[in-house]
């Protein structure tokens, strides 16, 4: 698909579920790409021109792309950037979208402080993920349906609520590890707890067998 050069806005869910879409050329006039605009599409790569200053309006525009391996941004874009095919804001402080089909382990840049809403959603090729100490906030549904994710390491900086569907449908996830110096969370045998280990925050969906909760547990989170 080659869009008309006078288009300035790609609407909400405009190409949603276009699973056979092979390629799209976003013209230089486009300034806004709406929420879920290319969700579940068949694209393998995308190039964002310098004109685009609003992607998704805070919601994922490129989520759940099992075939997407590369997101590139024009070097003159004032709002967004790309590092090794991953979408960031211009300052590299917010990780906005990890390509759903990008394979292998991944260590988040040490400049990142925020992982966005649905940032890793549908990332079937991601195997392990390391979150650095600089990250303090992880968005809702950030790891939704990461089918291949087996292990995740959470640095000492994360402090927001991680119990609200952060790891939903991660059916290969067997280990959630946390830096011992994290003041809000801890890990015991790969299970995520609050720091006092009195509240079970998240149990790895891929973990098999029986489980006996530790003594002192008073609550099981959402």
Short mmCIF file of C-alpha atoms in Angstrom, two decimals:
data_model
loop_
_atom_site.label_atom_id
_atom_site.label_comp_id
_atom_site.label_asym_id
_atom_site.label_seq_id
_atom_site.Cartn_x
_atom_site.Cartn_y
_atom_site.Cartn_z
CA UNK A 1 0.00 0.00 0.00
CA UNK A 2 1.31 3.44 -0.96
CA UNK A 3 -0.66 6.16 0.77
CA UNK A 4 -1.54 9.44 -0.90
CA UNK A 5 1.03 12.16 -0.28
CA UNK A 6 -1.63 14.54 1.12
CA UNK A 7 -2.59 12.25 4.01
CA UNK A 8 -1.69 13.70 7.40
CA UNK A 9 -3.46 11.29 9.76
CA UNK A 10 -3.72 7.50 9.80
CA UNK A 11 -6.83 6.73 11.85
CA UNK A 12 -7.39 4.48 14.84
CA UNK A 13 -7.21 0.80 13.81
CA UNK A 14 -7.00 1.82 10.14
CA UNK A 15 -5.02 -1.29 9.14
CA UNK A 16 -5.95 -3.40 12.15
CA UNK A 17 -6.06 -7.15 11.37
CA UNK A 18 -4.75 -6.63 7.83
CA UNK A 19 -2.73 -9.82 8.27
CA UNK A 20 -1.81 -10.10 4.58
CA UNK A 21 -0.55 -6.54 4.25
CA UNK A 22 3.03 -6.93 3.00
CA UNK A 23 4.30 -3.35 2.87
CA UNK A 24 3.10 0.18 3.51
CA UNK A 25 4.76 3.46 2.62
CA UNK A 26 3.95 6.25 5.09
CA UNK A 27 4.24 9.60 3.28
CA UNK A 28 6.16 12.57 4.67
CA UNK A 29 2.95 14.55 5.28
CA UNK A 30 1.70 12.18 8.01
CA UNK A 31 1.94 13.71 11.50
CA UNK A 32 -0.30 11.32 13.47
CA UNK A 33 -0.64 7.53 13.54
CA UNK A 34 -3.70 6.50 15.55
CA UNK A 35 -3.97 3.87 18.29
CA UNK A 36 -3.82 0.27 17.04
CA UNK A 37 -3.43 1.56 13.47
CA UNK A 38 -1.33 -1.44 12.35
CA UNK A 39 -2.16 -3.94 15.09
CA UNK A 40 -2.17 -7.57 13.90
CA UNK A 41 -0.96 -6.60 10.43
CA UNK A 42 1.40 -8.68 8.31
CA UNK A 43 4.18 -6.14 7.94
CA UNK A 44 7.77 -7.24 8.49
CA UNK A 45 9.21 -3.73 8.71
CA UNK A 46 8.08 -0.14 8.91
CA UNK A 47 9.71 3.23 8.29
CA UNK A 48 8.43 6.28 10.19
CA UNK A 49 9.16 9.59 8.45
CA UNK A 50 10.40 12.79 10.11
CA UNK A 51 6.92 14.35 10.01
CA UNK A 52 5.32 11.90 12.49
CA UNK A 53 5.13 13.45 15.97
CA UNK A 54 2.29 11.42 17.52
CA UNK A 55 2.18 7.61 17.44
CA UNK A 56 -0.77 5.87 19.04
CA UNK A 57 -1.75 8.71 21.36
CA UNK A 58 -0.42 6.68 24.28
CA UNK A 59 -1.76 3.39 22.91
CA UNK A 60 0.10 0.85 20.81
CA UNK A 61 0.02 1.53 17.07
CA UNK A 62 2.20 -1.45 16.14
CA UNK A 63 1.29 -4.10 18.72
CA UNK A 64 0.94 -7.83 18.17
CA UNK A 65 2.94 -7.98 14.96
CA UNK A 66 4.21 -11.55 14.91
CA UNK A 67 5.95 -10.86 11.60
CA UNK A 68 7.37 -7.42 12.41
CA UNK A 69 11.12 -7.50 13.02
CA UNK A 70 12.24 -3.92 12.37
CA UNK A 71 10.93 -0.41 13.12
CA UNK A 72 13.01 2.39 11.64
CA UNK A 73 12.65 6.15 12.16
CA UNK A 74 13.96 9.01 10.03
CA UNK A 75 17.00 10.52 11.76
CA UNK A 76 15.40 13.98 11.46
CA UNK A 77 12.28 13.00 13.41
CA UNK A 78 12.00 15.33 16.45
CA UNK A 79 9.87 13.00 18.61
CA UNK A 80 10.92 9.40 17.98
CA UNK A 81 13.99 7.29 17.37
CA UNK A 82 14.98 3.71 16.63
CA UNK A 83 17.82 1.63 18.04
CA UNK A 84 18.41 -1.80 16.51
CA UNK A 85 14.87 -1.82 15.14
CA UNK A 86 13.17 -0.95 18.46
CA UNK A 87 11.00 2.19 18.77
CA UNK A 88 11.86 4.79 21.44
CA UNK A 89 11.07 8.40 22.14
CA UNK A 90 13.74 10.83 20.96
CA UNK A 91 15.52 10.86 24.33
CA UNK A 92 15.64 7.02 24.60
CA UNK A 93 13.95 7.28 27.98
CA UNK A 94 10.74 5.53 26.91
CA UNK A 95 10.68 2.17 25.14
CA UNK A 96 7.50 2.39 23.08
CA UNK A 97 7.42 -0.70 20.86
CA UNK A 98 9.49 -3.84 20.51
CA UNK A 99 8.87 -5.56 17.15
CA UNK A 100 6.69 -8.61 17.67
CA UNK A 101 8.80 -10.92 15.52
CA UNK A 102 12.25 -9.75 16.60
CA UNK A 103 14.05 -12.86 17.92
CA UNK A 104 16.45 -13.67 20.73
CA UNK A 105 17.36 -12.24 24.14
CA UNK A 106 17.12 -8.49 24.72
CA UNK A 107 18.66 -6.11 27.25
CA UNK A 108 16.90 -2.77 27.51
CA UNK A 109 19.05 0.35 27.05
CA UNK A 110 20.35 1.80 30.36
CA UNK A 111 18.87 5.19 29.40
CA UNK A 112 15.28 3.87 29.57
CA UNK A 113 13.10 4.87 32.55
CA UNK A 114 9.67 3.82 31.21
CA UNK A 115 8.38 0.75 29.37
CA UNK A 116 5.22 1.75 27.56
CA UNK A 117 1.72 0.29 27.42
CA UNK A 118 1.74 -2.94 25.33
CA UNK A 119 5.41 -2.27 24.50
CA UNK A 120 6.32 -5.97 24.18
CA UNK A 121 2.83 -7.32 23.48
CA UNK A 122 2.74 -10.28 21.13
CA UNK A 123 6.54 -10.59 20.93
CA UNK A 124 6.70 -14.26 20.00
CA UNK A 125 10.45 -14.28 19.28
CA UNK A 126 11.62 -12.71 22.53
CA UNK A 127 13.25 -15.36 24.75
CA UNK A 128 14.78 -13.49 27.70
CA UNK A 129 14.50 -9.88 28.83
CA UNK A 130 16.74 -7.83 31.13
CA UNK A 131 15.28 -4.64 32.61
CA UNK A 132 17.98 -2.23 33.85
CA UNK A 133 18.04 -0.38 37.18
CA UNK A 134 17.05 2.87 35.44
CA UNK A 135 13.53 1.63 34.63
CA UNK A 136 11.02 2.75 37.27
CA UNK A 137 7.72 2.21 35.44
CA UNK A 138 6.35 -0.71 33.42
CA UNK A 139 3.11 -0.05 31.53
CA UNK A 140 -0.09 -2.08 31.70
CA UNK A 141 -0.09 -5.21 29.49
CA UNK A 142 3.55 -4.49 28.66
CA UNK A 143 4.31 -8.19 28.14
CA UNK A 144 0.88 -9.40 27.05
CA UNK A 145 1.08 -12.61 24.98
CA UNK A 146 4.88 -12.84 24.81
CA UNK A 147 4.61 -16.47 23.82
CA UNK A 148 8.35 -17.23 23.72
CA UNK A 149 9.47 -15.26 26.77
CA UNK A 150 10.98 -17.75 29.24
CA UNK A 151 12.75 -15.51 31.73
CA UNK A 152 12.70 -11.86 32.81
CA UNK A 153 15.02 -9.94 35.13
CA UNK A 154 13.65 -6.84 36.88
CA UNK A 155 16.18 -4.25 38.02
CA UNK A 156 16.24 -2.39 41.30
CA UNK A 157 14.42 0.71 40.02
CA UNK A 158 10.95 -0.69 39.19
CA UNK A 159 8.39 0.42 41.75
CA UNK A 160 4.94 0.70 40.15
CA UNK A 161 2.20 -1.93 40.49
CA UNK A 162 3.16 -5.03 38.49
CA UNK A 163 0.11 -7.09 39.36
CA UNK A 164 -2.26 -5.73 36.72
CA UNK A 165 -1.90 -8.18 33.81
CA UNK A 166 1.76 -7.39 33.13
CA UNK A 167 2.53 -11.03 32.28
CA UNK A 168 -0.81 -12.28 30.96
CA UNK A 169 -0.66 -15.11 28.38
CA UNK A 170 3.14 -15.47 28.67
CA UNK A 171 2.81 -19.23 28.43
CA UNK A 172 6.56 -19.94 28.25
CA UNK A 173 7.50 -17.73 31.21
CA UNK A 174 8.95 -19.86 34.02
CA UNK A 175 11.15 -17.39 35.88
CA UNK A 176 10.65 -13.82 37.15
CA UNK A 177 13.86 -12.63 38.82
CA UNK A 178 14.33 -9.37 40.75
CA UNK A 179 17.43 -7.46 41.80
CA UNK A 180 17.97 -7.97 45.53
CA UNK A 181 18.29 -4.21 46.03
CA UNK A 182 14.82 -3.50 44.62
CA UNK A 183 12.87 -1.77 47.41
CA UNK A 184 9.40 -2.82 46.23
CA UNK A 185 9.65 -6.35 44.83
CA UNK A 186 11.40 -9.67 45.44
CA UNK A 187 11.54 -13.06 43.80
CA UNK A 188 11.38 -16.50 45.41
CA UNK A 189 11.96 -19.55 43.19
CA UNK A 190 11.04 -17.48 40.13
CA UNK A 191 7.75 -16.18 41.57
CA UNK A 192 7.21 -12.42 41.97
CA UNK A 193 6.37 -11.08 45.45
CA UNK A 194 6.30 -7.71 47.13
CA UNK A 195 9.40 -6.83 49.12
CA UNK A 196 8.10 -8.33 52.36
CA UNK A 197 7.07 -11.54 50.59
CA UNK A 198 3.65 -11.27 52.17
CA UNK A 199 1.88 -10.62 48.85
CA UNK A 200 2.19 -12.82 45.76
CA UNK A 201 2.19 -10.42 42.80
CA UNK A 202 2.65 -12.67 39.76
CA UNK A 203 3.15 -16.40 39.19
CA UNK A 204 4.96 -17.37 35.95
CA UNK A 205 2.30 -18.72 33.54
CA UNK A 206 4.67 -21.33 32.10
CA UNK A 207 5.75 -22.82 35.41
CA UNK A 208 4.72 -26.48 35.71
CA UNK A 209 3.90 -28.72 38.66
CA UNK A 210 2.54 -28.18 42.14
CA UNK A 211 3.24 -25.09 44.19
CA UNK A 212 3.21 -24.43 47.92
CA UNK A 213 3.10 -20.76 48.87
CA UNK A 214 5.55 -19.64 51.55
CA UNK A 215 4.60 -19.11 55.18
CA UNK A 216 3.68 -15.52 55.90
CA UNK A 217 1.74 -15.01 52.67
CA UNK A 218 -1.33 -12.86 53.39
CA UNK A 219 -2.59 -11.90 49.91
CA UNK A 220 -2.60 -13.00 46.28
CA UNK A 221 -2.72 -10.09 43.84
CA UNK A 222 -4.94 -9.49 40.81
#
